[in-house]
mmCIF file of C-alpha atoms in Angstrom:
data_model
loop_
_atom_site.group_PDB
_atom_site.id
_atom_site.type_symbol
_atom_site.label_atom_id
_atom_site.label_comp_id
_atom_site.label_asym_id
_atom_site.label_seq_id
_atom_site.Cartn_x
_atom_site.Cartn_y
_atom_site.Cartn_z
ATOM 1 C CA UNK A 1 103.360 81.409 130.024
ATOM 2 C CA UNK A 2 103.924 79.383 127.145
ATOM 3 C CA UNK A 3 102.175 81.598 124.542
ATOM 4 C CA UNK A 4 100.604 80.145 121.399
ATOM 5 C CA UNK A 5 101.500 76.191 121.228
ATOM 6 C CA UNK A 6 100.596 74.010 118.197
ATOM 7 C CA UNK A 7 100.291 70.262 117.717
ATOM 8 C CA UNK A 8 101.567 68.112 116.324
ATOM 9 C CA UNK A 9 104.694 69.352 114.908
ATOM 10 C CA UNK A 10 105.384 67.482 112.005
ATOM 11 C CA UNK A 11 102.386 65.279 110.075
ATOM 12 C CA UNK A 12 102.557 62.995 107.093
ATOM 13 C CA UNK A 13 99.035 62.510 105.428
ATOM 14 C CA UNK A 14 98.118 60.372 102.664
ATOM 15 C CA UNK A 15 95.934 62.113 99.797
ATOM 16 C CA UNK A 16 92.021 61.764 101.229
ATOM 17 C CA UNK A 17 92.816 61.505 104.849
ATOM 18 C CA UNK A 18 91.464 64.151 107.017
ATOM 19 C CA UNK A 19 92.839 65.841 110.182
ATOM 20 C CA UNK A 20 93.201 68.373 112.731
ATOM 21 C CA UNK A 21 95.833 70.992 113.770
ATOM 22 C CA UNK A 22 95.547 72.131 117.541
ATOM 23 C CA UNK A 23 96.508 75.654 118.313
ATOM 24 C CA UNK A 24 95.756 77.084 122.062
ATOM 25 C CA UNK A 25 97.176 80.557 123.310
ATOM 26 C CA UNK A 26 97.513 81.630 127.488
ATOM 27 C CA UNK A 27 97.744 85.206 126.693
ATOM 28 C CA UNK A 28 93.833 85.820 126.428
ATOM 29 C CA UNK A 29 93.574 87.532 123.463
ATOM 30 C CA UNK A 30 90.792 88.205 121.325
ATOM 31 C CA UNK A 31 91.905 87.538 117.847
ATOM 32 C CA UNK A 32 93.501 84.113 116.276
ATOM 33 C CA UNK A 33 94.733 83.264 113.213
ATOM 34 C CA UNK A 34 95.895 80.358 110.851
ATOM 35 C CA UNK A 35 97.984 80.705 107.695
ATOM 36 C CA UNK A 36 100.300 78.810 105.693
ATOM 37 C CA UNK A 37 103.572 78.915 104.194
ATOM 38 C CA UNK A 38 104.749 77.362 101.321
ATOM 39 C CA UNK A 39 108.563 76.781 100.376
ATOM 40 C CA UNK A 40 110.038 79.826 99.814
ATOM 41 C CA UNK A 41 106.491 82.112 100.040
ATOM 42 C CA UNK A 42 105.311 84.473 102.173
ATOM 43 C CA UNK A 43 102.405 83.804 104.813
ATOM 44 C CA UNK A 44 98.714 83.472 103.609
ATOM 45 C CA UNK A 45 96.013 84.198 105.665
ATOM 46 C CA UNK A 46 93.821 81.218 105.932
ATOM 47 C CA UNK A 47 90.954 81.534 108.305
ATOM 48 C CA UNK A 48 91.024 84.210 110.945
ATOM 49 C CA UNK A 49 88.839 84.575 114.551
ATOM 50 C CA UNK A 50 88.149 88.074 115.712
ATOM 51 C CA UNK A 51 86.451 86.850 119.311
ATOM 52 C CA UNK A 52 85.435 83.792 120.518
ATOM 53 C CA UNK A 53 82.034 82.309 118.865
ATOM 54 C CA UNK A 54 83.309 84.019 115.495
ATOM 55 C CA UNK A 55 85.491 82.924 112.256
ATOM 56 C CA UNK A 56 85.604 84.641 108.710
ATOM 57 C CA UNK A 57 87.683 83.488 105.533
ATOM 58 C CA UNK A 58 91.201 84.469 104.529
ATOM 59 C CA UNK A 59 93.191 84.879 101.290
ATOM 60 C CA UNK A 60 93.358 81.018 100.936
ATOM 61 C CA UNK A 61 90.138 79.039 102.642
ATOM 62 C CA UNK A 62 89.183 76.437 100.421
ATOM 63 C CA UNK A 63 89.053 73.078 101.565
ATOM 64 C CA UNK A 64 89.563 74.396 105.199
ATOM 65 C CA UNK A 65 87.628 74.651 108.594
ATOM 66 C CA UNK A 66 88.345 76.468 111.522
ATOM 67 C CA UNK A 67 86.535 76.082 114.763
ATOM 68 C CA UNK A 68 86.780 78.518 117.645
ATOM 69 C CA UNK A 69 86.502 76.086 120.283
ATOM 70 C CA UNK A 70 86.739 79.121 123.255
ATOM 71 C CA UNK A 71 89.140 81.835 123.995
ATOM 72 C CA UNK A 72 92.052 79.745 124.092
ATOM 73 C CA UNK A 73 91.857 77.121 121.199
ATOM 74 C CA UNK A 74 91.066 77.790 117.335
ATOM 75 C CA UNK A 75 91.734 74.589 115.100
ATOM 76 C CA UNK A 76 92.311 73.929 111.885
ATOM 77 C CA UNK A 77 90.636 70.947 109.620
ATOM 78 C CA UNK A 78 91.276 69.198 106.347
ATOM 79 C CA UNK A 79 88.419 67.241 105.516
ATOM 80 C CA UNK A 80 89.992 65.554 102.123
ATOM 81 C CA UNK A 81 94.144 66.394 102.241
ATOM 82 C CA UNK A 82 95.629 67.080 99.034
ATOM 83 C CA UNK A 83 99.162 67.300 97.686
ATOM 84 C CA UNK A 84 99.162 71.166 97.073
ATOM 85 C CA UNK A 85 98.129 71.811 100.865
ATOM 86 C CA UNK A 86 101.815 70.519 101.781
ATOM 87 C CA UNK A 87 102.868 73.413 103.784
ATOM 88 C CA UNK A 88 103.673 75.072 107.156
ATOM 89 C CA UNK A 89 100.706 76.068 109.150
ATOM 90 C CA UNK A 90 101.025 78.882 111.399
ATOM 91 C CA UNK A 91 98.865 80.055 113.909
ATOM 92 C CA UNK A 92 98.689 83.098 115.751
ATOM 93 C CA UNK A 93 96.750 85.703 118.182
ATOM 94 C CA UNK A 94 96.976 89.361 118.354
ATOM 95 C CA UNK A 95 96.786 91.684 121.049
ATOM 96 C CA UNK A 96 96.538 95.414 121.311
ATOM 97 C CA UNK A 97 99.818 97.048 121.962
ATOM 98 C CA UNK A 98 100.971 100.939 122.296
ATOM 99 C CA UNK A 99 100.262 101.830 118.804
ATOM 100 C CA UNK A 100 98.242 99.120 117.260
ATOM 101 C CA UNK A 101 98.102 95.334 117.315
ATOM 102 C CA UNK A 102 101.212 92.870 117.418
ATOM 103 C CA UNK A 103 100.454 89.075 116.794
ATOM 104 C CA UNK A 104 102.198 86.318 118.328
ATOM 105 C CA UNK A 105 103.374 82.845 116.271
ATOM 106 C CA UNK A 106 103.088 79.378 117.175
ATOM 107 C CA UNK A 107 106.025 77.196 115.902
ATOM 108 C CA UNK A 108 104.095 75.874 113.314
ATOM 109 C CA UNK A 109 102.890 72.365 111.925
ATOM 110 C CA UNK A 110 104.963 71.003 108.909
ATOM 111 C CA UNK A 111 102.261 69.062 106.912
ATOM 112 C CA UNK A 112 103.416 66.941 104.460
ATOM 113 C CA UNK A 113 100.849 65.178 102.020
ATOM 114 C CA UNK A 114 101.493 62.241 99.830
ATOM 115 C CA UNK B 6 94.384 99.331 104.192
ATOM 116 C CA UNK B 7 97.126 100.609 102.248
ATOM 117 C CA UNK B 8 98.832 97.855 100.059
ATOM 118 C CA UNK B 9 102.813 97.403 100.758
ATOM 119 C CA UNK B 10 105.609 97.120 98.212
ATOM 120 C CA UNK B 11 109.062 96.256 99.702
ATOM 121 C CA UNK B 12 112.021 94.240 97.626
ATOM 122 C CA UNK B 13 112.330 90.723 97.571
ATOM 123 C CA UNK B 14 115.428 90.249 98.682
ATOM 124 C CA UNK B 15 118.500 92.179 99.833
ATOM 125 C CA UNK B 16 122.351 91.032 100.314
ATOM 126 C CA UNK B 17 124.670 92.132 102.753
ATOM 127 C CA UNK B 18 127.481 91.599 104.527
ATOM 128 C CA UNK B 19 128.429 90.845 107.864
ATOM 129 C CA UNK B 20 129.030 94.598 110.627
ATOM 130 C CA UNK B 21 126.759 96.261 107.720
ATOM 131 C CA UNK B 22 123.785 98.540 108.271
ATOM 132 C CA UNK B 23 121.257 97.825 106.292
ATOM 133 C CA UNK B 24 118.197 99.721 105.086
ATOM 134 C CA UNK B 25 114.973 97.745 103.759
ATOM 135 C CA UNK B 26 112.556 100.405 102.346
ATOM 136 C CA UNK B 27 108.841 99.701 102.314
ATOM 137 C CA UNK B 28 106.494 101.725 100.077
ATOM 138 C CA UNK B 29 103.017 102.580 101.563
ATOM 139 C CA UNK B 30 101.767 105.388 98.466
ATOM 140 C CA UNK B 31 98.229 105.420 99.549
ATOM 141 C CA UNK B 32 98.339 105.046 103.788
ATOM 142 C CA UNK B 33 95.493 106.803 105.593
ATOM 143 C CA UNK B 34 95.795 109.130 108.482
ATOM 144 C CA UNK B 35 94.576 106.737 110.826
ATOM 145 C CA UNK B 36 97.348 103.593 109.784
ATOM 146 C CA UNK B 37 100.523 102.734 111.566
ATOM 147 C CA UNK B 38 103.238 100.755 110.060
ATOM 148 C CA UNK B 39 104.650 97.172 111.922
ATOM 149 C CA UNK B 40 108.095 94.869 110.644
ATOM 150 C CA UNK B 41 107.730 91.853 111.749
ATOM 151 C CA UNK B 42 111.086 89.386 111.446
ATOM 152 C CA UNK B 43 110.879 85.612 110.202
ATOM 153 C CA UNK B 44 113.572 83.312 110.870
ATOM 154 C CA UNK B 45 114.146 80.464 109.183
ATOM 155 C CA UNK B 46 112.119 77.279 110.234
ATOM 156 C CA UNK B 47 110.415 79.752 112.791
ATOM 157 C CA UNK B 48 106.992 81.810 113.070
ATOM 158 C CA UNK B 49 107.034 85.393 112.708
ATOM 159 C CA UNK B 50 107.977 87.408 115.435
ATOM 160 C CA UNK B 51 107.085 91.511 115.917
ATOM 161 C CA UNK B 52 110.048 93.678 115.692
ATOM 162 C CA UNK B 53 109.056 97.475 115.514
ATOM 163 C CA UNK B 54 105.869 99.367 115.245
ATOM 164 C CA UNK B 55 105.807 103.012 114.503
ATOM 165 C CA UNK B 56 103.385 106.146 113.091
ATOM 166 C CA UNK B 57 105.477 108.800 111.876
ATOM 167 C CA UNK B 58 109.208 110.135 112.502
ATOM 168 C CA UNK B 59 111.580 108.191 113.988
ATOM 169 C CA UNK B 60 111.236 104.911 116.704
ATOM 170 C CA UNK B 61 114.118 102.860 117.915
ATOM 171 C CA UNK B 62 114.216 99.952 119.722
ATOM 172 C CA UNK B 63 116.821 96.901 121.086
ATOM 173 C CA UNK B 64 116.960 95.233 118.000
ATOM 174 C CA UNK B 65 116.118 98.050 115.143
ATOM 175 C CA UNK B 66 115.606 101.773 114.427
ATOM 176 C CA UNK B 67 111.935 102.743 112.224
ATOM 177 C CA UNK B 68 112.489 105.891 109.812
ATOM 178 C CA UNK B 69 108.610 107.505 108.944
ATOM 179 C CA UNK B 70 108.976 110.685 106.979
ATOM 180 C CA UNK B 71 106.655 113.357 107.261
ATOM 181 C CA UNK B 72 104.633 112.148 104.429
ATOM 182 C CA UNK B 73 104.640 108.837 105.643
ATOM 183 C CA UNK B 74 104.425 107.000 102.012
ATOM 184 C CA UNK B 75 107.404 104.858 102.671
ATOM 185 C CA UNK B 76 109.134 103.757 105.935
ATOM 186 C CA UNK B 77 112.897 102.514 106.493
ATOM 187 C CA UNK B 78 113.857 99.178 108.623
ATOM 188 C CA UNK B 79 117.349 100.017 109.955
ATOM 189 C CA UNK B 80 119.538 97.173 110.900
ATOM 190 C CA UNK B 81 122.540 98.206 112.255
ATOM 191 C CA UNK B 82 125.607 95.950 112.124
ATOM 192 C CA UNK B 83 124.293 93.004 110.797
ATOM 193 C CA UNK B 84 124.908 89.394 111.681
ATOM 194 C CA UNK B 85 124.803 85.624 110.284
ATOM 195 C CA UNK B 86 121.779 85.576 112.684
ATOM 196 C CA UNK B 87 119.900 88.575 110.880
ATOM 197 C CA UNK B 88 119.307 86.452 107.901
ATOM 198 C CA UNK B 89 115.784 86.403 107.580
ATOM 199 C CA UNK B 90 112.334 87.300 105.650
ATOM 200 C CA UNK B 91 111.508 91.262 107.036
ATOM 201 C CA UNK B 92 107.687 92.014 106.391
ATOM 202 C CA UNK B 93 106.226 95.344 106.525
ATOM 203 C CA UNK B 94 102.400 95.793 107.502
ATOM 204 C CA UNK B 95 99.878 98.762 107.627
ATOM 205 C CA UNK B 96 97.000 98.862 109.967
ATOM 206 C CA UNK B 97 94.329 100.488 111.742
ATOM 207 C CA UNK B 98 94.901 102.367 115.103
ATOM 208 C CA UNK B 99 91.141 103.020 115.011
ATOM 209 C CA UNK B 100 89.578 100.255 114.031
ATOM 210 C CA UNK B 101 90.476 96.651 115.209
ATOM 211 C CA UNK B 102 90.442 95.249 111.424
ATOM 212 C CA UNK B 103 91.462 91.722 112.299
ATOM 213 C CA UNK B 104 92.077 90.533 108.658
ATOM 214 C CA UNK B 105 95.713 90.255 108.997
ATOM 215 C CA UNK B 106 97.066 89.839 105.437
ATOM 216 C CA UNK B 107 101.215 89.493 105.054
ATOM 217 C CA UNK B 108 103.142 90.519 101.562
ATOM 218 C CA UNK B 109 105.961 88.395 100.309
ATOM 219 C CA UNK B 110 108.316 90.112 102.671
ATOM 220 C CA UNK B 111 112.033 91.181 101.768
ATOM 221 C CA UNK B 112 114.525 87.984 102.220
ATOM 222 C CA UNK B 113 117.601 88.980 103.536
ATOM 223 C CA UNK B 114 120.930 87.352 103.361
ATOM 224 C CA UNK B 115 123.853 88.486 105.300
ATOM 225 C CA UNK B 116 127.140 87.110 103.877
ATOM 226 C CA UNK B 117 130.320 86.349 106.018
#
């Protein structure tokens, strides 16, 4: 059970390149998530997935797209990098504990963007 | 959901218990209260999850009072290794709202 993975680890982009971030989670849950992190910041939501076959915006979505591939995989795209979306990228799922809902972290992807 | 105001950051040191308060003024009946606990270089990770009084687990204790406006993190003993960002979240026990927004979180340092 390897929970929610993400690839690659670290990136290095040049401003105008485009490219992917891979998430996949074995604990079948419902919900995903992406966010990032700047230096020193909290988290901000990015894109979130309530179910499979569904994707609505976050706090931060511009010049992001998700795509809810199936249950397992939700990925993250940057059609036209820029400098100010050097960051950590997080992604997560959620499941329904006890009380409410816990979420789950990936390692993350440092993205660096020159 | 109720909006969250906790400190930004908190010193202590080392075999300390520490307290990180979270104000919640306007939570509804139907909202519980999660911490979740961010280590450096590291995702998030849930810590504690409670609804009202008091819920302890391996790793911390959750203080609700009975008008549930503000809840305590309780750390007891601290360590090097508890320095971290500690966020505090309200939700829905109702509803699944899935738009899972995170504050700036309370960074704390625990000196030697």
């Amino acid at each position: 059970n390897a929970g929610v993975t993400q690839t690659p680890k670290f990136q290095v982009l040049k401003t105008g390149q485009s490219m992917t971030l891979q998430c996949a989670q074995d604990m079948n849950h419902n919900s995903m998530y992406w966010y990032r992190q700047d230096p020193g910041m909290g988290l901000r939501l990015i894109y979130y997935s309530a179910s499979e076959g569904t994707t609505d915006k976050g706090e931060v979505p511009n010049g992001y797209n998700v795509s809810r591939l199936n249950k397992r995989e939700f990925s993250l795209r940057l059609e036209s990098a820029a400098p100010s979306q050097t960051s950590v990228y997080f992604c997560a799922s959620r499941r329904r504990a006890v009380l409410g809902y816990e979420q789950y972290f990936g390692p993350g992807t440092r993205l660096t963007v020159t | 959901l109720a909006k969250t105001t906790q400190p930004i950051s908190m010193d202590s040191y080392e075999g300390q218990e520490v307290n990180i308060t979270c104000s919640h003024n306007n939570i509804a009946t139907n909202d519980y209260i999660t911490w979740y606990q961010q280590f450096p270089s590291q995702g998030p990770r849930f810590i504690i999850q409670g609804y009202k009084t008091k819920v302890t687990n391996e790793v911390a204790s959750l203080f609700i009072p009975a008008d549930r406006k503000s809840s305590t993190l309780s750390l007891p003993r601290v360590s090097l290794s508890d320095t971290a960002v500690y966020y505090c979240l309200v939700g829905d026990i109702k509803t699944s709202y899935d738009k899972v927004i995170f504050g700036p979180g309370t960074s704390l340092s625990v000196i030697p």
